Amino acid sequence: AAKTAGKNRYCRFHPDMMTELVQRTDMEAGLQLAIPLGEISVDYQPLVSPRMGQVVQFEALARWDRDGERIQPSVFIPIAERSGLISEIGAAVMTLGLAQLAPWLNEDPSRSLAVNVSGVQLQEPDFAGNVLRFAEASGVGAYQLVLEVTESVFFDADHSLIKQLASLREAGVRVALDDFGTGYSSLGRLQELPVDTVKIDKTFVSMVRTGTERLPILSSMINMAHSLGLTVTAEGIETAVQADFLTARDCDFLQGYFFSHPEPGARLKRALKRADSAIQALKDR
Ligand code: C2E
Ligand code: MG
Ligand code: MG
Ligand code: MG
């Protein structure tokens, strides 16, 4: 292969690579200080049950404001994962989320809080224990917690990871498969995964434009998940047409800008109000 690669076979150190390295190192250094500096916060986005006509869950989404500049999770989460800082950030998001949502959660035991969990966190031997202790300390039931993981977590899942997830689920914690449909595994593999619910990725939801399309893939995903006893959430709902389409196909939970953008803990009431008026608008259609 080296022969056929020809003249340009060696890789030069390009100036861009230096810039990238410096940027990443700088990000990592900044991220290290983000928690002590109080730069990490959490926004919450509601999930709506069309059947119940109300908000039943909030998803916690990490936010980083670095010197007043908002850095996107798509930028800092991968850096946090590579540097190991994700454990600390994940723990901060979970404890903040439980603390800020405890009043709302305690009003009704059927309400829940979802947090995103990276594979790196699941590798920690005390992850499950910590999650249960966080819940206990906040007075929120373990059954009110949902952990969102992506398929990739299961690729190289070792015995310990599977055992931790099993012990969490035994305690009532639910597991959601996030970004469902974007990974590599077949729908058939879903059967083997230790999850309770799937979140259909927004790329599939965005395929619904007029509501008159035949989108067999979406219906198949929902039917398959239901036949396995899983509940289904559609993420990235931006229009009433999409909300109607997925409700008609028996989707259990809907989430997206149509109902509410993610909002800081101090504005939960506003997120709830927005979602309620969107639910009302669907009824009036
Ligand atoms: P995700 O968990 O799949 O979250 C959904 C993302 O879609 C969020 O982006 C949310 O703000 C955005 N979104 C919600 N509704 C809509 C909509 O109607 N249209 C569109 N276009 N987007 C919508 P965000 O907050 O930038 O987060 C991106 C990703 O970063 C998350 O994807 C998740 O994978 C990761 N992430 C965020 N917070 C955490 C965290 O605390 N821990 C870990 N491990 N990952 C996190
Ligand atoms: Mg998520
Ligand atoms: Mg998702
Ligand atoms: Mg996503």
Coordinates of C-alpha atoms and ligand atoms in Angstrom, one line a residue:
A1 CA 0.0 0.0 0.0
A2 CA 2.9 2.3 0.8
K3 CA 4.3 1.8 -2.7
T4 CA 1.0 2.6 -4.4
A5 CA 0.6 5.7 -2.3
G6 CA 3.3 7.3 -4.4
K7 CA 5.1 10.5 -3.9
N8 CA 2.9 12.0 -1.1
R9 CA 3.3 9.0 1.1
Y10 CA 4.6 10.7 4.1
C11 CA 2.4 12.8 6.2
R12 CA 3.8 16.3 6.9
F13 CA 3.0 18.3 9.9
H14 CA 0.7 20.9 8.5
P15 CA 0.4 24.3 10.2
D16 CA -3.4 23.7 10.5
M17 CA -2.7 20.7 12.7
M18 CA -0.7 22.9 15.1
T19 CA -3.6 25.4 15.3
E20 CA -6.0 22.6 16.0
L21 CA -3.8 21.1 18.6
V22 CA -3.4 24.5 20.3
Q23 CA -7.2 25.1 20.2
R24 CA -8.0 21.7 21.7
T25 CA -5.4 22.1 24.4
D26 CA -6.8 25.5 25.2
M27 CA -10.4 24.2 25.3
E28 CA -9.3 21.4 27.6
A29 CA -7.6 23.8 29.9
G30 CA -10.7 26.0 29.9
L31 CA -13.0 23.1 30.5
Q32 CA -10.9 22.0 33.5
L33 CA -11.7 25.3 35.1
A34 CA -15.3 25.5 34.0
I35 CA -16.8 23.7 36.9
P36 CA -14.9 25.5 39.7
L37 CA -15.6 28.8 37.9
G38 CA -19.4 28.0 37.7
E39 CA -19.4 28.2 33.9
I40 CA -21.3 24.9 33.5
S41 CA -25.1 25.2 33.7
V42 CA -28.0 23.0 32.6
D43 CA -30.9 23.8 30.3
Y44 CA -34.0 21.7 30.4
Q45 CA -36.2 20.7 27.5
P46 CA -39.7 19.2 28.0
L47 CA -41.0 15.9 26.6
V48 CA -44.7 15.8 26.0
S49 CA -47.0 12.9 26.1
P50 CA -49.6 13.4 23.4
R51 CA -51.9 10.9 25.0
M52 CA -51.8 12.7 28.4
G53 CA -51.6 16.1 26.8
Q54 CA -48.9 17.2 29.2
V55 CA -45.2 17.5 29.9
V56 CA -44.0 14.3 31.6
Q57 CA -40.3 14.7 31.5
F58 CA -37.4 17.2 31.1
E59 CA -34.1 16.4 29.5
A60 CA -31.0 18.0 31.0
L61 CA -28.6 19.5 28.5
A62 CA -25.2 20.7 29.6
R63 CA -24.2 24.3 28.8
W64 CA -20.8 26.0 28.9
D65 CA -20.4 29.8 29.0
R66 CA -16.8 30.5 28.7
D67 CA -16.0 34.1 29.6
G68 CA -19.5 34.9 28.5
E69 CA -19.2 33.0 25.2
R70 CA -21.4 30.0 24.7
I71 CA -19.6 26.9 23.6
Q72 CA -21.8 24.2 22.0
P73 CA -22.0 20.7 23.5
S74 CA -21.1 19.3 20.1
V75 CA -17.7 21.0 20.6
F76 CA -17.0 20.5 24.3
I77 CA -18.6 17.1 25.0
P78 CA -16.2 15.3 22.7
I79 CA -13.2 17.1 24.4
A80 CA -14.6 16.3 27.8
E81 CA -14.9 12.6 26.8
R82 CA -11.3 12.4 25.5
S83 CA -9.8 14.2 28.5
G84 CA -11.9 12.3 31.1
L85 CA -13.5 15.5 32.3
I86 CA -16.9 14.1 31.2
S87 CA -17.2 12.3 34.5
E88 CA -17.1 15.4 36.5
I89 CA -19.3 17.3 34.1
G90 CA -21.8 14.4 34.0
A91 CA -22.0 14.3 37.8
A92 CA -22.5 18.1 37.9
V93 CA -25.3 17.9 35.4
M94 CA -27.0 15.2 37.3
T95 CA -26.7 16.8 40.7
L96 CA -27.8 20.2 39.3
G97 CA -30.6 18.6 37.4
L98 CA -31.9 16.7 40.4
A99 CA -31.6 19.8 42.7
Q100 CA -33.3 22.2 40.2
L101 CA -36.1 19.8 39.2
A102 CA -36.8 18.2 42.6
P103 CA -39.8 20.4 43.4
W104 CA -41.4 19.6 40.0
L105 CA -40.5 15.9 40.2
N106 CA -41.8 15.6 43.8
E107 CA -45.2 16.9 42.8
D108 CA -45.9 13.9 40.8
P109 CA -44.1 10.5 40.8
S110 CA -44.9 9.9 37.2
R111 CA -42.7 12.8 36.2
S112 CA -39.0 12.2 35.3
L113 CA -35.7 13.7 34.5
A114 CA -33.4 12.5 31.7
V115 CA -29.7 13.0 31.6
N116 CA -27.3 12.2 28.8
V117 CA -24.6 9.8 29.8
S118 CA -21.4 9.1 27.9
G119 CA -19.8 5.7 27.5
V120 CA -16.8 6.9 29.4
Q121 CA -19.0 7.4 32.5
L122 CA -20.4 3.9 32.3
Q123 CA -16.8 2.6 32.4
E124 CA -16.4 4.0 36.0
P125 CA -16.8 1.2 38.5
D126 CA -18.8 3.3 40.9
F127 CA -21.1 5.0 38.3
A128 CA -24.3 3.1 39.2
G129 CA -23.7 3.6 42.9
N130 CA -23.1 7.3 42.5
V131 CA -26.3 7.7 40.4
L132 CA -28.4 6.0 43.1
R133 CA -26.7 8.1 45.8
F134 CA -27.4 11.4 43.9
A135 CA -31.0 10.4 43.5
E136 CA -31.4 9.5 47.2
A137 CA -29.7 12.6 48.4
S138 CA -32.0 14.8 46.4
G139 CA -35.1 13.0 47.5
V140 CA -36.0 12.0 44.0
G141 CA -37.0 8.4 43.2
A142 CA -34.6 6.3 41.1
Y143 CA -37.6 5.4 39.0
Q144 CA -37.8 9.1 38.1
L145 CA -34.4 9.1 36.4
V146 CA -33.7 8.3 32.8
L147 CA -30.2 7.8 31.4
E148 CA -29.8 8.6 27.7
V149 CA -27.1 6.6 26.0
T150 CA -26.1 6.2 22.4
E151 CA -25.7 2.8 20.6
S152 CA -21.9 3.2 20.5
V153 CA -21.9 2.6 24.3
F154 CA -22.8 -1.0 23.6
F155 CA -20.2 -1.7 20.9
D156 CA -17.4 -2.6 23.3
A157 CA -19.6 -3.0 26.3
D158 CA -17.8 -5.1 28.9
H159 CA -19.3 -7.2 31.6
S160 CA -19.0 -4.4 34.2
L161 CA -20.9 -1.9 32.0
I162 CA -23.7 -4.4 31.4
K163 CA -23.8 -5.2 35.1
Q164 CA -24.0 -1.5 36.1
L165 CA -26.8 -0.8 33.7
A166 CA -28.6 -3.9 35.0
S167 CA -28.3 -2.8 38.6
L168 CA -29.5 0.7 37.8
R169 CA -32.5 -0.8 35.9
E170 CA -33.3 -3.1 38.9
A171 CA -33.4 0.0 41.0
G172 CA -36.0 1.5 38.6
V173 CA -33.8 3.8 36.6
R174 CA -34.7 3.7 32.9
V175 CA -32.4 3.7 30.0
A176 CA -33.1 5.5 26.7
L177 CA -31.3 4.8 23.4
D178 CA -30.6 8.3 22.1
D179 CA -30.2 9.3 18.4
F180 CA -31.9 6.0 17.4
G181 CA -31.4 5.2 13.7
T182 CA -28.1 7.0 13.2
G183 CA -25.9 4.1 14.5
Y184 CA -24.8 1.0 12.7
S185 CA -26.8 -1.7 14.3
S186 CA -29.9 -3.2 12.7
L187 CA -33.3 -2.7 14.1
G188 CA -33.1 -6.4 15.0
R189 CA -30.2 -5.8 17.4
L190 CA -32.5 -3.6 19.4
Q191 CA -33.9 -6.7 21.0
E192 CA -30.6 -7.4 22.7
L193 CA -30.0 -4.0 24.2
P194 CA -30.8 -3.3 27.8
V195 CA -33.0 -0.3 27.1
D196 CA -36.5 0.8 28.0
T197 CA -37.1 3.4 25.4
V198 CA -35.8 4.7 22.1
K199 CA -35.4 8.3 20.9
I200 CA -35.8 8.5 17.2
D201 CA -33.2 10.9 15.9
K202 CA -34.3 14.3 14.6
T203 CA -32.9 13.5 11.1
F204 CA -35.9 11.1 10.6
V205 CA -38.4 13.6 12.1
S206 CA -37.1 16.3 9.7
M207 CA -38.2 14.0 6.8
V208 CA -41.8 14.7 7.7
R209 CA -42.6 17.9 5.8
T210 CA -46.2 17.8 4.5
G211 CA -47.6 15.1 6.7
T212 CA -48.9 13.3 3.6
E213 CA -45.7 11.4 2.9
R214 CA -45.5 7.7 3.3
L215 CA -42.5 7.3 5.5
P216 CA -42.4 3.6 6.1
I217 CA -39.0 3.9 7.9
L218 CA -40.5 6.0 10.7
S219 CA -43.6 3.8 11.1
S220 CA -41.3 0.7 11.1
M221 CA -39.1 2.1 13.8
I222 CA -42.1 2.9 16.1
N223 CA -43.8 -0.5 15.4
M224 CA -40.6 -2.4 16.0
A225 CA -39.8 -0.7 19.3
H226 CA -43.4 -1.2 20.5
S227 CA -43.3 -4.9 19.6
L228 CA -40.3 -5.2 21.8
G229 CA -42.1 -3.5 24.6
L230 CA -40.2 -0.2 24.4
T231 CA -41.6 3.3 24.4
V232 CA -40.8 5.7 21.7
T233 CA -39.8 9.4 21.7
A234 CA -39.4 11.5 18.6
E235 CA -36.9 14.3 19.0
G236 CA -36.5 17.5 17.0
I237 CA -40.2 18.2 16.5
E238 CA -40.3 21.6 15.0
T239 CA -43.8 21.8 13.4
A240 CA -47.4 20.9 14.2
V241 CA -47.4 18.7 11.1
Q242 CA -44.6 16.6 12.5
A243 CA -46.3 16.5 15.9
D244 CA -49.5 15.3 14.3
F245 CA -47.8 12.8 12.0
L246 CA -45.9 11.1 14.9
T247 CA -48.9 11.2 17.2
A248 CA -51.0 9.5 14.5
R249 CA -48.3 6.8 14.3
D250 CA -48.6 6.1 18.0
C251 CA -45.3 7.8 19.1
D252 CA -45.4 7.9 23.0
F253 CA -43.4 11.1 23.6
L254 CA -42.6 14.2 21.5
Q255 CA -39.8 16.7 22.0
G256 CA -38.6 19.7 20.1
Y257 CA -38.6 23.4 19.5
F258 CA -42.3 23.2 18.5
F259 CA -43.1 22.6 22.2
S260 CA -40.2 24.4 23.8
H261 CA -36.5 25.2 23.4
P262 CA -34.2 24.0 26.2
E263 CA -34.5 26.6 29.1
P264 CA -32.5 27.3 32.2
G265 CA -33.7 26.0 35.5
A266 CA -35.0 29.5 36.5
R267 CA -37.3 29.5 33.5
L268 CA -38.9 26.1 33.8
K269 CA -42.3 27.7 34.2
R270 CA -41.9 29.4 30.9
A271 CA -40.9 26.1 29.2
L272 CA -44.0 24.4 30.7
K273 CA -46.2 27.3 29.5
R274 CA -44.8 27.2 26.0
A275 CA -45.3 23.4 25.8
D276 CA -48.9 23.7 27.1
S277 CA -49.8 26.2 24.5
A278 CA -48.3 24.1 21.8
I279 CA -50.4 21.1 23.0
Q280 CA -53.5 23.3 23.0
A281 CA -52.6 24.5 19.4
L282 CA -52.5 20.9 18.3
K283 CA -55.9 20.2 19.8
D284 CA -57.4 23.3 18.0
R285 CA -56.2 22.2 14.6
Ligands
C2E1 P1 -29.1 14.9 22.3 O1 -29.1 14.3 23.6 O2 -29.6 14.1 21.1 O3 -30.0 16.3 22.4 C1 -30.8 16.8 21.4 C2 -30.1 18.1 20.8 O4 -31.1 18.6 19.9 C3 -29.9 19.2 21.8 O5 -28.8 19.9 21.3 C4 -31.1 20.1 21.7 O6 -31.0 21.4 22.1 C5 -31.4 20.0 20.2 N1 -32.8 20.1 19.9 C6 -33.9 20.0 20.7 N2 -35.0 20.2 20.0 C7 -34.7 20.5 18.7 C8 -35.4 20.8 17.5 O7 -36.6 20.9 17.5 N3 -34.7 21.0 16.4 C9 -33.3 21.0 16.4 N4 -32.6 21.2 15.2 N5 -32.6 20.7 17.5 C10 -33.3 20.4 18.6 P2 -27.6 20.4 22.3 O8 -28.1 20.9 23.6 O9 -26.7 21.2 21.5 O10 -26.8 19.0 22.6 C11 -26.2 18.3 21.6 C12 -25.7 16.9 22.1 O11 -24.7 17.1 23.1 C13 -26.8 16.1 22.8 O12 -27.6 15.5 21.8 C14 -26.0 15.1 23.6 O13 -25.6 14.1 22.8 C15 -24.8 16.0 24.0 N6 -25.0 16.5 25.4 C16 -25.6 17.6 25.9 N7 -25.5 17.6 27.2 C17 -24.8 16.5 27.6 C18 -24.4 16.0 28.9 O14 -24.7 16.6 30.0 N8 -23.7 14.9 28.9 C19 -23.4 14.2 27.7 N9 -22.6 13.1 27.8 N10 -23.7 14.7 26.5 C20 -24.5 15.8 26.4
MG2 MG -30.3 13.2 24.7
MG3 MG -30.9 12.7 20.7
MG4 MG -28.5 14.0 19.1

